[in-house]
Amino acid sequence: MYLTFSNTAQKRIKPLITTDTRIALDLDDGVGPFSDAATCTFDVAFNLVLCQDSDLSDDFNVTIDSDLGPVYIKDYTTEQLDSALNLDVDRYLRYKLTGPSGILDPNVTLRNLQPVG
């Protein structure tokens, strides 16, 4: 499994990444520290989370490769993902997660939880 960040997505995300940054692709299902609560719909919703090692829980037990380094996911999330993933920015400046099967999430939220400074 590989996540390709488009050039536009890289230009927006790369400046936020430091040597201590960990990237998580979080399925918002109510499990883990980044999900406040699962939504009561059948929609699949992902968050791209920029965080520190200490922010990641044991739920994020698998990494996938990407243009920006390892991306942490929950192991069962692979059932919701394609083997080749793309994160792009649409004309409304929303992050969109796609794969060979089509659009997986048209509105991925970027959450930067890193300390300011």
PDB file of C-alpha atoms in Angstrom, residues 26-109:
ATOM      1  CA  ASP A  26      -7.149   8.222  10.843  1.00  0.00           C
ATOM      2  CA  LEU A  27     -10.423   6.558   9.954  1.00  0.00           C
ATOM      3  CA  ASP A  28     -12.863   8.575  12.060  1.00  0.00           C
ATOM      4  CA  ASP A  29     -14.614   5.633  13.675  1.00  0.00           C
ATOM      5  CA  GLY A  30     -14.510   6.589  17.343  1.00  0.00           C
ATOM      6  CA  VAL A  31     -11.345   4.561  18.038  1.00  0.00           C
ATOM      7  CA  GLY A  32      -8.109   6.233  19.070  1.00  0.00           C
ATOM      8  CA  PRO A  33      -7.104   9.665  20.321  1.00  0.00           C
ATOM      9  CA  PHE A  34      -8.009  11.566  17.146  1.00  0.00           C
ATOM     10  CA  SER A  35     -11.661  10.508  16.911  1.00  0.00           C
ATOM     11  CA  ASP A  36     -13.983  12.480  19.132  1.00  0.00           C
ATOM     12  CA  ALA A  37     -16.855  10.173  18.279  1.00  0.00           C
ATOM     13  CA  ALA A  38     -17.855   8.068  15.336  1.00  0.00           C
ATOM     14  CA  THR A  39     -20.375   9.681  13.070  1.00  0.00           C
ATOM     15  CA  CYS A  40     -23.808   8.112  12.933  1.00  0.00           C
ATOM     16  CA  THR A  41     -23.773   7.732   9.189  1.00  0.00           C
ATOM     17  CA  PHE A  42     -22.416   5.194   6.792  1.00  0.00           C
ATOM     18  CA  ASP A  43     -19.979   7.742   5.375  1.00  0.00           C
ATOM     19  CA  VAL A  44     -16.287   6.925   5.438  1.00  0.00           C
ATOM     20  CA  ALA A  45     -14.380   9.868   6.901  1.00  0.00           C
ATOM     21  CA  PHE A  46     -10.631  10.231   7.239  1.00  0.00           C
ATOM     22  CA  ASN A  47      -8.427  12.755   9.005  1.00  0.00           C
ATOM     23  CA  LEU A  48      -4.801  13.351   8.092  1.00  0.00           C
ATOM     24  CA  VAL A  49      -3.156  14.046  11.432  1.00  0.00           C
ATOM     25  CA  LEU A  50       0.251  15.649  11.932  1.00  0.00           C
ATOM     26  CA  CYS A  51       1.357  14.779  15.448  1.00  0.00           C
ATOM     27  CA  GLN A  52       4.192  13.619  17.685  1.00  0.00           C
ATOM     28  CA  ASP A  53       5.127  10.054  18.678  1.00  0.00           C
ATOM     29  CA  SER A  54       3.511  10.545  22.075  1.00  0.00           C
ATOM     30  CA  ASP A  55       0.162  11.386  20.430  1.00  0.00           C
ATOM     31  CA  LEU A  56      -0.108   8.036  18.651  1.00  0.00           C
ATOM     32  CA  SER A  57      -1.953   5.308  20.512  1.00  0.00           C
ATOM     33  CA  ASP A  58      -1.407   1.565  20.121  1.00  0.00           C
ATOM     34  CA  ASP A  59      -4.400   1.608  17.745  1.00  0.00           C
ATOM     35  CA  PHE A  60      -2.065   2.940  15.035  1.00  0.00           C
ATOM     36  CA  ASN A  61      -0.178  -0.330  14.660  1.00  0.00           C
ATOM     37  CA  VAL A  62       0.578  -0.379  10.901  1.00  0.00           C
ATOM     38  CA  THR A  63       2.463   2.002   8.634  1.00  0.00           C
ATOM     39  CA  ILE A  64       2.095   2.500   4.926  1.00  0.00           C
ATOM     40  CA  ASP A  65       4.678   4.183   2.731  1.00  0.00           C
ATOM     41  CA  SER A  66       4.152   7.601   1.197  1.00  0.00           C
ATOM     42  CA  ASP A  67       5.947  10.457  -0.540  1.00  0.00           C
ATOM     43  CA  LEU A  68       6.247  12.153   2.857  1.00  0.00           C
ATOM     44  CA  GLY A  69       7.440   9.124   4.832  1.00  0.00           C
ATOM     45  CA  PRO A  70       5.612   6.497   6.870  1.00  0.00           C
ATOM     46  CA  VAL A  71       1.912   7.052   7.512  1.00  0.00           C
ATOM     47  CA  TYR A  72       0.384   5.390  10.573  1.00  0.00           C
ATOM     48  CA  ILE A  73      -3.002   3.684  10.282  1.00  0.00           C
ATOM     49  CA  LYS A  74      -5.142   1.273  12.296  1.00  0.00           C
ATOM     50  CA  ASP A  75      -4.621  -2.233  10.911  1.00  0.00           C
ATOM     51  CA  TYR A  76      -8.303  -2.835  10.130  1.00  0.00           C
ATOM     52  CA  THR A  77      -8.432   0.394   8.120  1.00  0.00           C
ATOM     53  CA  THR A  78      -6.827  -1.441   5.200  1.00  0.00           C
ATOM     54  CA  GLU A  79     -10.277  -2.847   4.409  1.00  0.00           C
ATOM     55  CA  GLN A  80     -11.438   0.721   3.631  1.00  0.00           C
ATOM     56  CA  LEU A  81      -8.409   1.616   1.504  1.00  0.00           C
ATOM     57  CA  ASP A  82      -7.047   0.775  -1.942  1.00  0.00           C
ATOM     58  CA  SER A  83      -3.492  -0.476  -2.451  1.00  0.00           C
ATOM     59  CA  ALA A  84      -2.639   2.718  -4.355  1.00  0.00           C
ATOM     60  CA  LEU A  85      -3.884   5.895  -2.672  1.00  0.00           C
ATOM     61  CA  ASN A  86      -3.727   9.540  -3.710  1.00  0.00           C
ATOM     62  CA  LEU A  87      -4.228  12.621  -1.592  1.00  0.00           C
ATOM     63  CA  ASP A  88      -4.942  15.669  -3.706  1.00  0.00           C
ATOM     64  CA  VAL A  89      -6.413  19.139  -3.252  1.00  0.00           C
ATOM     65  CA  ASP A  90      -9.597  19.967  -5.140  1.00  0.00           C
ATOM     66  CA  ARG A  91     -10.559  23.340  -6.578  1.00  0.00           C
ATOM     67  CA  TYR A  92     -12.269  24.250  -3.287  1.00  0.00           C
ATOM     68  CA  LEU A  93      -8.974  23.592  -1.438  1.00  0.00           C
ATOM     69  CA  ARG A  94     -10.296  20.436   0.231  1.00  0.00           C
ATOM     70  CA  TYR A  95      -8.129  17.362   0.591  1.00  0.00           C
ATOM     71  CA  LYS A  96      -9.512  14.404  -1.355  1.00  0.00           C
ATOM     72  CA  LEU A  97      -8.481  10.765  -0.868  1.00  0.00           C
ATOM     73  CA  THR A  98      -8.820   8.594  -3.957  1.00  0.00           C
ATOM     74  CA  GLY A  99      -7.740   5.235  -5.268  1.00  0.00           C
ATOM     75  CA  PRO A 100      -8.380   2.956  -8.242  1.00  0.00           C
ATOM     76  CA  SER A 101     -11.890   2.263  -6.915  1.00  0.00           C
ATOM     77  CA  GLY A 102     -12.755   5.988  -6.967  1.00  0.00           C
ATOM     78  CA  ILE A 103     -13.175   8.673  -4.315  1.00  0.00           C
ATOM     79  CA  LEU A 104     -12.696   7.233  -0.818  1.00  0.00           C
ATOM     80  CA  ASP A 105     -13.236  10.527   1.023  1.00  0.00           C
ATOM     81  CA  PRO A 106     -13.957  13.831  -0.753  1.00  0.00           C
ATOM     82  CA  ASN A 107     -13.224  15.917   2.337  1.00  0.00           C
ATOM     83  CA  VAL A 108     -10.236  14.713   4.380  1.00  0.00           C
ATOM     84  CA  THR A 109      -9.572  16.985   7.339  1.00  0.00           C
TER      85      THR A 109
END
